[in-house]
Short mmCIF file of C-alpha atoms in Angstrom, two decimals:
data_model
loop_
_atom_site.label_atom_id
_atom_site.label_comp_id
_atom_site.label_asym_id
_atom_site.label_seq_id
_atom_site.Cartn_x
_atom_site.Cartn_y
_atom_site.Cartn_z
CA MET A 1 -0.19 0.19 -0.10
CA ARG A 2 1.25 3.63 -1.17
CA ALA A 3 1.99 5.93 1.68
CA PRO A 4 -0.19 9.13 2.11
CA GLY A 5 1.31 11.92 0.24
CA LEU A 6 2.36 15.59 1.94
CA ARG A 7 -0.36 17.61 0.64
CA GLY A 8 -2.47 17.30 3.43
CA LEU A 9 0.46 19.12 5.49
CA PRO A 10 -0.44 22.58 6.66
CA GLN A 11 2.53 24.89 5.01
CA LEU A 12 3.55 26.91 8.22
CA PRO A 13 5.91 29.55 8.25
CA LEU A 14 7.19 28.32 11.61
CA LEU A 15 7.37 24.42 11.39
CA LEU A 16 9.34 22.87 14.00
CA PHE A 17 11.72 19.74 13.11
CA VAL A 18 12.63 17.46 16.69
CA VAL A 19 15.81 15.94 15.88
CA VAL A 20 16.81 13.68 18.77
CA ALA A 21 20.72 14.06 19.29
CA LEU A 22 22.75 10.59 18.80
CA ALA A 23 19.09 8.40 18.46
CA ALA A 24 19.81 8.13 13.90
CA ALA A 25 20.51 4.44 14.79
CA ALA A 26 18.12 1.90 15.89
CA PRO A 27 17.57 0.79 18.92
CA GLY A 28 20.68 -1.60 19.91
CA ALA A 29 23.33 -0.22 16.93
CA GLY A 30 26.75 0.69 17.88
CA HIS A 31 26.74 -1.24 20.96
CA ASN A 32 28.83 -3.67 22.34
CA PHE A 33 29.58 -5.43 25.55
CA HIS A 34 33.13 -5.77 25.01
CA ARG A 35 33.58 -2.21 25.29
CA ASP A 36 30.44 -0.95 27.50
CA PHE A 37 30.91 -3.46 30.29
CA ASP A 38 33.32 -5.37 32.29
CA VAL A 39 33.19 -8.78 33.58
CA VAL A 40 33.71 -8.80 37.39
CA TRP A 41 32.82 -12.52 38.14
CA GLY A 42 33.29 -15.70 36.29
CA ALA A 43 35.44 -14.22 33.54
CA GLY A 44 35.66 -17.76 32.00
CA ASN A 45 31.77 -17.85 31.84
CA ALA A 46 31.18 -14.94 29.70
CA ARG A 47 31.00 -15.48 26.31
CA PHE A 48 31.25 -12.82 23.47
CA ARG A 49 29.52 -13.32 20.16
CA ASP A 50 29.15 -11.21 17.13
CA GLY A 51 32.03 -9.05 17.59
CA GLY A 52 30.84 -8.43 20.90
CA ARG A 53 27.18 -7.56 20.06
CA GLU A 54 25.85 -10.38 21.82
CA VAL A 55 27.46 -12.53 25.35
CA GLU A 56 25.95 -15.75 26.60
CA LEU A 57 26.40 -15.80 30.57
CA SER A 58 26.63 -19.53 31.78
CA LEU A 59 26.40 -21.45 35.00
CA ASP A 60 27.87 -24.42 36.17
CA ALA A 61 29.18 -26.03 39.57
CA ARG A 62 32.42 -23.88 39.75
CA THR A 63 30.88 -20.69 39.13
CA GLY A 64 28.28 -18.22 37.42
CA ALA A 65 29.38 -14.66 36.21
CA ARG A 66 28.11 -11.28 36.11
CA LEU A 67 28.54 -8.04 33.95
CA GLN A 68 29.04 -4.46 35.18
CA SER A 69 29.14 -1.57 33.25
CA LYS A 70 32.21 0.94 32.62
CA ARG A 71 29.93 3.67 33.29
CA ARG A 72 27.48 4.83 35.93
CA TYR A 73 24.15 6.44 35.41
CA LEU A 74 21.98 8.71 37.25
CA PHE A 75 18.57 8.43 35.47
CA GLY A 76 17.78 6.92 32.26
CA ARG A 77 16.10 4.30 30.16
CA PHE A 78 17.97 1.04 30.05
CA ASP A 79 16.98 -1.72 27.39
CA LEU A 80 18.24 -4.79 27.18
CA GLU A 81 17.06 -8.26 25.03
CA MET A 82 17.39 -11.27 26.83
CA ARG A 83 16.71 -15.22 26.31
CA LEU A 84 16.60 -16.93 29.56
CA VAL A 85 18.00 -20.70 30.32
CA ALA A 86 16.16 -23.57 27.93
CA GLY A 87 14.90 -26.87 29.65
CA GLU A 88 16.02 -27.63 33.37
CA SER A 89 16.97 -24.41 35.41
CA ALA A 90 15.62 -24.90 38.63
CA GLY A 91 17.58 -23.11 41.27
CA THR A 92 19.38 -20.54 39.14
CA ILE A 93 18.56 -17.07 38.61
CA THR A 94 19.27 -15.02 35.45
CA SER A 95 19.22 -11.46 36.28
CA PHE A 96 19.14 -7.41 34.57
CA TYR A 97 19.64 -4.70 37.13
CA ILE A 98 20.55 -1.35 37.86
CA CYS A 99 22.34 -0.65 41.35
CA THR A 100 24.28 2.04 43.15
CA GLY A 101 26.52 0.04 45.81
CA GLY A 102 26.89 1.30 49.11
CA GLU A 103 25.27 0.59 52.17
CA ARG A 104 22.38 2.87 51.73
CA HIS A 105 22.42 1.71 47.90
CA ASP A 106 19.39 2.01 45.48
CA GLU A 107 19.03 -0.97 43.29
CA VAL A 108 16.18 -1.80 40.75
CA ASP A 109 16.22 -5.69 40.05
CA PHE A 110 14.80 -7.97 36.94
CA GLU A 111 15.52 -11.53 38.28
CA PHE A 112 14.14 -14.61 36.75
CA LEU A 113 13.76 -17.31 39.35
CA GLY A 114 14.57 -20.97 36.89
CA ASN A 115 11.91 -23.56 37.10
CA ALA A 116 11.40 -27.41 36.90
CA SER A 117 10.66 -28.45 33.10
CA GLY A 118 7.76 -27.59 32.20
CA GLU A 119 6.39 -24.92 34.68
CA PRO A 120 6.43 -21.93 34.10
CA TYR A 121 9.26 -18.96 35.12
CA LEU A 122 8.86 -16.69 37.66
CA LEU A 123 9.86 -13.19 37.43
CA HIS A 124 11.02 -11.63 40.59
CA THR A 125 11.10 -7.85 40.96
CA ASN A 126 12.31 -5.29 43.60
CA ILE A 127 13.32 -2.31 44.49
CA PHE A 128 15.54 -0.80 46.87
CA SER A 129 15.91 2.92 48.04
CA ALA A 130 18.39 4.26 50.67
CA GLY A 131 19.21 0.55 51.52
CA ARG A 132 15.80 -0.76 52.19
CA GLY A 133 14.35 -3.20 49.58
CA GLU A 134 11.63 -5.76 50.79
CA ARG A 135 9.25 -4.36 47.86
CA GLU A 136 9.24 -7.91 46.19
CA GLN A 137 6.22 -8.14 43.28
CA GLN A 138 6.61 -11.29 41.31
CA PHE A 139 5.01 -12.41 37.90
CA ALA A 140 4.05 -15.37 35.81
CA LEU A 141 4.79 -14.71 32.10
CA TRP A 142 2.67 -14.69 29.51
CA PHE A 143 5.06 -15.98 26.59
CA ASP A 144 7.84 -18.53 26.92
CA PRO A 145 11.29 -16.44 27.31
CA THR A 146 13.63 -19.57 26.66
CA ALA A 147 11.99 -19.61 23.09
CA ALA A 148 13.41 -16.06 21.68
CA PHE A 149 14.94 -12.92 22.89
CA HIS A 150 12.25 -10.34 24.46
CA THR A 151 13.62 -6.67 25.57
CA TYR A 152 13.00 -5.54 29.44
CA THR A 153 13.34 -1.91 30.30
CA ILE A 154 14.00 -0.16 33.24
CA LEU A 155 12.98 3.36 33.21
CA TRP A 156 14.16 5.51 35.82
CA ASN A 157 13.65 9.55 35.83
CA PRO A 158 12.68 12.01 38.58
CA HIS A 159 9.27 11.05 38.55
CA ASN A 160 9.08 7.22 39.05
CA ILE A 161 10.72 3.96 37.82
CA ILE A 162 8.48 1.98 35.48
CA LEU A 163 9.59 -1.70 34.07
CA TYR A 164 8.58 -2.68 30.84
CA ILE A 165 8.45 -6.08 29.13
CA ASP A 166 8.05 -5.70 25.02
CA GLY A 167 7.09 -1.99 25.81
CA THR A 168 4.14 -3.56 28.06
CA PRO A 169 4.50 -1.67 31.30
CA ILE A 170 4.52 -4.32 34.57
CA ARG A 171 5.31 -2.38 37.88
CA VAL A 172 5.61 1.40 38.57
CA PHE A 173 7.64 2.92 41.81
CA ARG A 174 6.52 6.77 41.97
CA ASN A 175 8.25 9.50 43.76
CA ASP A 176 6.96 9.39 47.23
CA ALA A 177 9.75 11.33 48.94
CA ALA A 178 7.23 14.02 50.04
CA ARG A 179 5.61 11.49 51.84
CA GLY A 180 8.97 10.17 53.83
CA VAL A 181 9.53 7.44 51.12
CA PRO A 182 13.04 7.75 49.71
CA PHE A 183 13.49 7.70 46.05
CA PRO A 184 16.70 6.87 43.98
CA ALA A 185 17.38 10.33 42.68
CA ALA A 186 20.91 10.83 44.07
CA GLN A 187 23.41 8.10 43.64
CA PRO A 188 24.46 6.94 40.07
CA ALA A 189 24.05 3.62 39.43
CA ARG A 190 25.98 0.59 37.04
CA VAL A 191 24.25 -1.71 34.79
CA PHE A 192 24.50 -5.64 35.88
CA ALA A 193 23.53 -8.48 34.04
CA SER A 194 24.37 -12.49 36.16
CA ILE A 195 23.27 -15.73 36.45
CA TRP A 196 24.11 -17.52 39.27
CA ASP A 197 22.72 -20.24 41.91
CA ALA A 198 20.20 -19.71 44.39
CA GLU A 199 18.96 -22.76 45.01
CA ASP A 200 17.68 -22.04 48.46
CA TRP A 201 15.17 -19.80 47.44
CA ALA A 202 14.60 -19.26 43.60
CA THR A 203 12.47 -22.56 42.77
CA GLN A 204 8.98 -23.20 44.94
CA GLY A 205 10.73 -21.36 47.83
CA GLY A 206 13.95 -23.92 47.69
CA ARG A 207 12.21 -27.08 47.70
CA VAL A 208 13.22 -27.85 44.47
CA LYS A 209 17.34 -27.81 43.84
CA THR A 210 19.75 -27.32 40.94
CA ASP A 211 20.15 -30.23 39.05
CA TRP A 212 24.06 -29.96 38.36
CA SER A 213 23.84 -33.26 35.48
CA LYS A 214 22.22 -30.74 33.22
CA ALA A 215 24.73 -27.65 33.80
CA PRO A 216 25.79 -25.44 32.01
CA PHE A 217 23.01 -23.44 32.49
CA VAL A 218 23.46 -20.61 29.42
CA ALA A 219 21.48 -16.84 29.02
CA ALA A 220 22.44 -14.95 26.15
CA TYR A 221 21.87 -10.81 26.19
CA ARG A 222 21.80 -8.71 23.00
CA ARG A 223 20.97 -5.31 21.91
CA TYR A 224 21.84 -3.14 25.03
CA ASN A 225 20.67 0.14 24.44
CA VAL A 226 21.27 3.06 26.57
CA SER A 227 23.51 5.32 24.94
CA ALA A 228 21.09 7.99 23.55
CA ASN A 229 18.93 7.38 26.39
CA ALA A 230 20.51 7.92 30.28
CA CYS A 231 22.14 10.83 31.97
CA VAL A 232 26.32 9.44 32.35
CA TRP A 233 27.84 9.99 35.55
CA GLU A 234 31.20 11.88 35.13
CA GLU A 235 33.18 11.41 38.03
CA GLU A 236 35.10 13.88 40.12
CA GLU A 237 38.76 11.75 40.19
CA GLU A 238 40.57 12.37 43.03
CA GLU A 239 43.85 10.65 44.11
CA GLY A 240 42.96 8.08 47.01
CA GLU A 241 43.90 4.58 48.10
CA ASP A 242 42.16 2.64 45.46
CA GLY A 243 42.75 5.37 42.72
CA ASP A 244 39.82 4.85 40.81
CA GLY A 245 38.25 7.87 42.57
CA GLU A 246 34.63 6.17 42.65
CA GLY A 247 32.23 7.74 45.27
CA LEU A 248 34.07 11.03 45.27
CA GLY A 249 31.87 12.70 43.32
CA GLY A 250 31.05 14.08 39.97
CA ARG A 251 28.30 15.49 38.24
CA SER A 252 25.36 14.33 35.26
CA ARG A 253 25.71 14.77 31.91
CA CYS A 254 22.22 14.06 30.17
CA PRO A 255 21.62 13.66 26.10
CA MET A 256 19.25 16.62 24.91
CA VAL A 257 16.81 16.97 22.29
CA GLN A 258 17.76 19.37 19.64
CA VAL A 259 15.02 21.39 18.08
CA GLN A 260 15.29 23.27 15.06
CA VAL A 261 13.48 26.22 13.62
CA THR A 262 12.96 26.86 9.74
CA ALA A 263 14.93 30.00 8.18
CA ALA A 264 11.90 32.25 9.24
CA ALA A 265 12.79 32.07 13.08
CA ALA A 266 16.32 31.09 12.76
CA GLY A 267 18.19 29.59 15.43
CA ARG A 268 18.05 26.01 17.69
CA THR A 269 17.15 25.39 20.95
CA THR A 270 17.59 22.04 23.44
CA ARG A 271 15.05 20.39 25.76
CA ALA A 272 15.56 17.52 28.03
CA PRO A 273 14.45 14.00 26.03
CA SER A 274 11.23 12.61 26.55
CA TRP A 275 12.01 9.68 28.71
CA MET A 276 13.09 12.01 31.47
CA ALA A 277 9.51 13.48 31.88
CA GLN A 278 7.76 10.24 31.52
CA ARG A 279 5.21 8.97 33.44
CA MET A 280 2.10 6.33 33.62
CA ASP A 281 -0.67 8.26 31.15
CA TRP A 282 -4.26 6.49 31.18
CA TRP A 283 -3.21 3.52 28.43
CA SER A 284 -0.39 2.79 30.31
CA TRP A 285 -2.07 2.49 33.90
CA MET A 286 -4.91 0.38 31.72
CA THR A 287 -2.48 -2.10 30.52
CA LEU A 288 -0.49 -2.44 33.73
CA THR A 289 -3.62 -3.46 35.66
CA TRP A 290 -4.45 -5.88 32.97
CA VAL A 291 -0.67 -7.45 33.91
CA ARG A 292 -1.22 -7.23 37.52
CA MET A 293 -4.76 -8.92 37.36
CA ASN A 294 -3.83 -11.74 35.19
CA TYR A 295 -0.21 -12.39 35.69
CA MET A 296 1.16 -11.12 39.29
CA VAL A 297 1.45 -14.06 41.36
CA TYR A 298 2.57 -12.10 44.63
CA ASP A 299 2.59 -8.11 45.38
CA TYR A 300 4.21 -6.96 49.04
CA CYS A 301 1.58 -4.49 49.01
CA ALA A 302 -1.21 -6.86 49.35
CA ASP A 303 0.68 -9.44 52.16
CA ARG A 304 -1.33 -8.68 55.15
CA ARG A 305 0.74 -11.73 56.99
CA ARG A 306 3.81 -9.27 56.74
CA PHE A 307 2.30 -6.30 57.43
CA PRO A 308 -0.46 -6.84 59.89
CA HIS A 309 -0.53 -3.41 61.48
CA GLY A 310 -0.36 -1.62 58.14
CA PHE A 311 1.27 -1.43 54.51
CA PRO A 312 4.17 0.47 53.77
CA THR A 313 3.39 4.29 52.87
CA GLU A 314 4.19 4.06 48.92
CA CYS A 315 1.34 0.92 48.56
CA LEU A 316 -1.41 3.73 50.25
CA THR A 317 -0.95 5.90 46.61
CA PRO A 318 -4.25 4.65 44.68
CA MET A 319 -3.60 3.01 41.36
CA GLY A 320 -3.58 5.34 38.59
CA THR A 321 -1.97 8.15 40.52
CA SER A 322 0.94 9.50 38.58
#
């Protein structure tokens, strides 16, 4: 079918053209796990493929593996495609998360709990702020995450943290700092990907243990996309005992959207990218409600046994409130 022509467009003298800086490439283009990450644990269990554009992390009886981003970020949209361990994967955890480190750390987790063959994978999510976590929500996925790659997204801006799967919102954590709930807004975070053994709790509360005869357990990652969608933390390094300067201060450098105006109003201006101001709209709330009704299997905000005297403050904000 032929695309519609341009005759219907108004001929405005001040027509604006929005050009997103650094976003001309397709999602994931230009990324390289070799260049963007360090293998900080289990170097022999990280295999880079396709020139570094894909990486496989494996778990065996000896060790798992973990990648850590070279850069730190203060706010961003982090997209990563994953294909989880196929077949028997009980006791294993495959993860994608951001974390600041430190005693009062902030952290946002995607953790996939391995399963006994034939049972569904569970997605375990958690959010830490100022060192406090225990904000677990779990979901039974509506697809087979081992059959193909799917995109998992952490959106983190000053207003909220939103988790997505293939563009579908599944969880939101709003900035309720005004009500006394710490919100991650001051500490830069690194991006992590890992696979590890957690047979003491990962599958059916630890009742099903890891079957090491099925090892190695292999998960694949690709299309890490962050370059145009995150605020890079520029370190202010000083000489110290460790010499790396981390934690000694710095500033955040965010990509900007460039707005170009036609010659009738010559000049250019910039503004913050759309993800920095993104909140849940009515359609996002409808979609998230559908996910919760059909696929959520645990919500700490509904666990009266854990909170017999009242739920945490962040649980009291009504759904649909941004």
